[in-house]
Coordinates of C-alpha atoms and ligand atoms in Angstrom, one line a residue:
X160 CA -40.9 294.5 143.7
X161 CA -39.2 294.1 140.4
X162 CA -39.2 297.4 138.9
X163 CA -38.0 296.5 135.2
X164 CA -37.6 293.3 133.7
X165 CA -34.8 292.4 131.3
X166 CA -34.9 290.0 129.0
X167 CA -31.5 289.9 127.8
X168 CA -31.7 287.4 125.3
X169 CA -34.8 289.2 123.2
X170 CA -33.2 292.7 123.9
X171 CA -29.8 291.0 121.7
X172 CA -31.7 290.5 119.0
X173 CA -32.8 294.0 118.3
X174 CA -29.9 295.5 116.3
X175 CA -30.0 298.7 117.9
X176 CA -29.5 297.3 121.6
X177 CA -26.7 299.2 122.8
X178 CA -26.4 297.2 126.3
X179 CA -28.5 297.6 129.7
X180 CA -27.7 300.7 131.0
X181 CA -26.0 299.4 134.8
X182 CA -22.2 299.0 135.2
X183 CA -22.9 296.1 138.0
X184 CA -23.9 293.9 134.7
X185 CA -21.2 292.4 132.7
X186 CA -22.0 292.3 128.9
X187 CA -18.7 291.3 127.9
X188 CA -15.6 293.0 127.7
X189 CA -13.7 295.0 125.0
X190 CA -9.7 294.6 125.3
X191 CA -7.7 297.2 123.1
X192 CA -6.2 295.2 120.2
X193 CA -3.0 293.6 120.2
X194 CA -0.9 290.6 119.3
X195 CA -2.9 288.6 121.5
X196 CA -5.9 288.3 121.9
X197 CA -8.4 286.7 124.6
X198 CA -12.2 284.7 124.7
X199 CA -14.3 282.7 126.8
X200 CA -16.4 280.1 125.8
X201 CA -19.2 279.7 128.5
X202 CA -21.4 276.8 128.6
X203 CA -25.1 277.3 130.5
X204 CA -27.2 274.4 132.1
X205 CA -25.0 271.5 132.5
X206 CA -23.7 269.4 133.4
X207 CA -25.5 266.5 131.5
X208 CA -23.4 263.2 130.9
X209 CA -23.4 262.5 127.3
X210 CA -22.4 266.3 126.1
X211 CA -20.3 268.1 129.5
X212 CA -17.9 265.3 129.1
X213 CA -17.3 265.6 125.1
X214 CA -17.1 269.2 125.2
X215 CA -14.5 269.0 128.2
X216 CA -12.8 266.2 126.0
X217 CA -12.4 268.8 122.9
X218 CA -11.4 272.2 125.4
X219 CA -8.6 269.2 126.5
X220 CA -7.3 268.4 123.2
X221 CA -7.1 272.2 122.3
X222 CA -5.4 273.4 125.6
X223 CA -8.5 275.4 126.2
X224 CA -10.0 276.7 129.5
X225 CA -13.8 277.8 129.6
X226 CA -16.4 278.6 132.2
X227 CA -19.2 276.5 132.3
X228 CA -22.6 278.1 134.7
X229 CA -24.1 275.1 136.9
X230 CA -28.0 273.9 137.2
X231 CA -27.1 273.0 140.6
X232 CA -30.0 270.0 140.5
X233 CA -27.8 268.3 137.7
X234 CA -24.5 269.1 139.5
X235 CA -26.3 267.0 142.7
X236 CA -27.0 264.2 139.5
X237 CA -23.1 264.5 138.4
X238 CA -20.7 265.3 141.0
X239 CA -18.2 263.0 138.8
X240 CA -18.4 265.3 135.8
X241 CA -18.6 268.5 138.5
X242 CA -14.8 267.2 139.6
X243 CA -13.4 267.0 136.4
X244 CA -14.8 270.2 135.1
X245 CA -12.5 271.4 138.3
X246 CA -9.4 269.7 138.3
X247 CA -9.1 270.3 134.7
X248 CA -9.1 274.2 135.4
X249 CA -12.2 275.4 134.0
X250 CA -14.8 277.6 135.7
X251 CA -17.9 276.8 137.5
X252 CA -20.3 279.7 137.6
X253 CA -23.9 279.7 139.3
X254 CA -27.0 279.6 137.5
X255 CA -29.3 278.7 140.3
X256 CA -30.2 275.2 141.7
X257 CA -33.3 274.7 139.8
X258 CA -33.6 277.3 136.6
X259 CA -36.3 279.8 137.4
X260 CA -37.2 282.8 135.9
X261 CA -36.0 284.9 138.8
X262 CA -38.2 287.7 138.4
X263 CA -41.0 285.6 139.0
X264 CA -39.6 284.8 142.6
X265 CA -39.4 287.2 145.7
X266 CA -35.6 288.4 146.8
X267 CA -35.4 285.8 149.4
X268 CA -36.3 282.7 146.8
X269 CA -33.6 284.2 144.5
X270 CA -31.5 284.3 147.4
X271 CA -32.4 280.6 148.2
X272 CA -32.1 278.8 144.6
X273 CA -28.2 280.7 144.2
X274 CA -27.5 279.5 147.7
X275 CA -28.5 276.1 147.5
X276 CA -26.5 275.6 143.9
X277 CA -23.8 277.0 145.5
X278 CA -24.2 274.3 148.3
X279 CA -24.4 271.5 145.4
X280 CA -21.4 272.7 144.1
X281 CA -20.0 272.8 147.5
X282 CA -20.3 269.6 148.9
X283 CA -18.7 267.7 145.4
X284 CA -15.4 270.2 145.2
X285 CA -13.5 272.6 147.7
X286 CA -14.8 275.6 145.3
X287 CA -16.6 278.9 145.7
X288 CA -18.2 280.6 142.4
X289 CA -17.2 284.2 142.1
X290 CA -19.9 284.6 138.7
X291 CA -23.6 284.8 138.4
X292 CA -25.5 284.0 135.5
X293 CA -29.5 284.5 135.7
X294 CA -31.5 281.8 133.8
X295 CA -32.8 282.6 130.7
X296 CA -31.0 285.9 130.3
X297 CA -34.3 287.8 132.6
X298 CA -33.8 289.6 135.8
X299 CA -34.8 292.8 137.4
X300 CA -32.1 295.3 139.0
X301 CA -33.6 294.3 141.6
X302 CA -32.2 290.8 141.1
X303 CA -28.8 292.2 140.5
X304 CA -28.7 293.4 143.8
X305 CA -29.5 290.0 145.7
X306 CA -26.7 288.8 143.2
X307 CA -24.3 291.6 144.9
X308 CA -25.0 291.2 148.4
X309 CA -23.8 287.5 147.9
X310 CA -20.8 288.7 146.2
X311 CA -20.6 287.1 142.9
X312 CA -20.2 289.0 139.7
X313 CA -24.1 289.4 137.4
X314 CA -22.0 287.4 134.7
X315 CA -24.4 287.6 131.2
X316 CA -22.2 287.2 127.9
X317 CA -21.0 289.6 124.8
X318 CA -24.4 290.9 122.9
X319 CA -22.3 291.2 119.1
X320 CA -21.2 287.6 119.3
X321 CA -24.8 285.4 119.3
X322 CA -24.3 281.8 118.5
X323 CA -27.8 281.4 119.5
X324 CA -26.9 277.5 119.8
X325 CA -30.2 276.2 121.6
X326 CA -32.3 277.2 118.2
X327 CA -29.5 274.5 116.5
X328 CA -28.8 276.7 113.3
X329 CA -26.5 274.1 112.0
X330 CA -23.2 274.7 113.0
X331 CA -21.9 276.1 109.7
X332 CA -24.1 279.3 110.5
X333 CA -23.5 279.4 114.0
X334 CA -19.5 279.7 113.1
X335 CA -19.5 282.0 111.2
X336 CA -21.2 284.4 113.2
X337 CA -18.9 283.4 115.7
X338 CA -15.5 283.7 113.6
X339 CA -17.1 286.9 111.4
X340 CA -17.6 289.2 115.5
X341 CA -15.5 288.0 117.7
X342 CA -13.3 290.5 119.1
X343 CA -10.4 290.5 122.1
X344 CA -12.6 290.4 125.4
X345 CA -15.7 287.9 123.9
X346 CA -17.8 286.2 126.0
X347 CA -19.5 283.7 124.3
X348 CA -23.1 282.2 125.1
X349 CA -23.2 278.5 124.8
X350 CA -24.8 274.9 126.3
X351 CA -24.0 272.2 127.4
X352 CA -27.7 270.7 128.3
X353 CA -31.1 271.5 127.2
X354 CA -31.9 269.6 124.3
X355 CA -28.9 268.2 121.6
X356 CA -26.4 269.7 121.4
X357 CA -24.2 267.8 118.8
X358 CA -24.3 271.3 116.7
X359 CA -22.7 273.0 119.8
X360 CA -19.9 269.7 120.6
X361 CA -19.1 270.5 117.0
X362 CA -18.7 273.9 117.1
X363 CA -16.3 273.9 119.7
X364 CA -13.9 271.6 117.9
X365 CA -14.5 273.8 114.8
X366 CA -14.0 276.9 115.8
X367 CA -11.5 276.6 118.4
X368 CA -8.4 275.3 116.2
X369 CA -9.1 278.7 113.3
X370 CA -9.6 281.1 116.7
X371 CA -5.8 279.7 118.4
X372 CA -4.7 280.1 114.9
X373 CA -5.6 283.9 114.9
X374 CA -3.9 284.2 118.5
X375 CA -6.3 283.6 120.5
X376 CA -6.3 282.0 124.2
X377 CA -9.3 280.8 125.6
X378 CA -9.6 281.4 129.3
X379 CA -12.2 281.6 132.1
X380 CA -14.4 284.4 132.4
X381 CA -13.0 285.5 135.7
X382 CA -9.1 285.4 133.7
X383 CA -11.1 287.4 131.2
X384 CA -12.2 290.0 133.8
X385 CA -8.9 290.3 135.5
X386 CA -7.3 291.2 131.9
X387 CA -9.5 294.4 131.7
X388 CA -8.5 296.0 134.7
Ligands
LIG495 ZN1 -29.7 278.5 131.6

């Protein structure tokens, strides 16, 4: 049924990973250089109500816009936070409505946990997601089909820029890698949920400040897309 599984997030950390062979799979994307230059912070498994609303407080003080991938059960817990993430101009990606590891599921249970996120999201703001992000980094091509068919983008995130945040490194590690490789077209992995995440809250305000200072704009992933056509 699956006929491969990717595991995106081991794969990164093998230095000779040169990406996953399928243009359907976005793995972040390269903009020539220039004066200007773009990234996008994404945020994975929120929202949760102690660290969503900080990090939305920091994008806010910075003029930043991000793109934040919904665990549709805690969207269902905090349609409030859901809203603001909204009006304030961010994103809302999918990442399913209860985290599975979709290539332990058959095509229509995949089909049925991006659905019913979809419909969380749905019924708290007038708002359609146009990314996909699969839990955990794993899926099949298989899985990238069902993700197709239902017309989002398979959204994962740039493999040279790994904050790996969710291991909490400290944060004076995790922004270094992040100021030494980013690049115009960045898509950074982050999370807003999952464990503490202070180290991440703190990043953001680190980083972002030393990153507008070297020209760059932080905008949604789907901005992000639409620069590289
Ligand atoms: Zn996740």
């Amino acid at each position: 049924m699956h006929s491969i599984v990717y595991n995106y997030i081991e794969l990164c950390k093998d230095k000779a990973f040169t990406g996953i062979d399928d243009p359907r799979v976005i793995q972040g994307v390269h903009l020539s250089d220039s004066e200007e230059a773009y990234v996008c912070f994404t945020f994975d498994d929120g929202p949760t109500s102690n660290y969503t609303p900080q990090i939305l407080d920091i994008l806010n003080k910075h003029q930043a816009k991000a793109t934040f991938f919904i665990f549709g059960r805690f969207a269902t817990e905090h349609p409030e936070i859901i809203r603001r993430i909204a009006k304030e101009g961010h994103e809302l990606g999918n990442h399913t409505y209860s985290h599975p590891d979709l290539t332990s599921l058959d095509f229509a249970a995949i089909e049925r946990e991006i659905l019913e996120a979809e419909q969380a999201i749905q019924s708290i703001v007038d708002y359609r997601c146009k990314l996909f992000r699969p839990p955990y980094g794993i899926f099949s091509p298989e899985t990238v089909g069902v993700v197709e068919a239902l017309q989002y983008k398979f959204a994962l995130w740039s493999r040279d820029v790994q904050a790996y945040d969710w291991e909490l490194p400290g944060v004076d590690k995790m922004a270094e890698e992040v100021l030494s490789h980013v690049c115009n077209g960045s898509i950074i992995l982050l999370h807003d949920a999952g464990g503490n995440r202070e180290q991440t809250v703190e990043l953001v305000d680190r980083v972002i400040p030393i990153l507008k200072s070297r020209n760059y704009h932080f905008i949604t992933m789907s901005e992000l897309l639409a620069q590289s056509v």
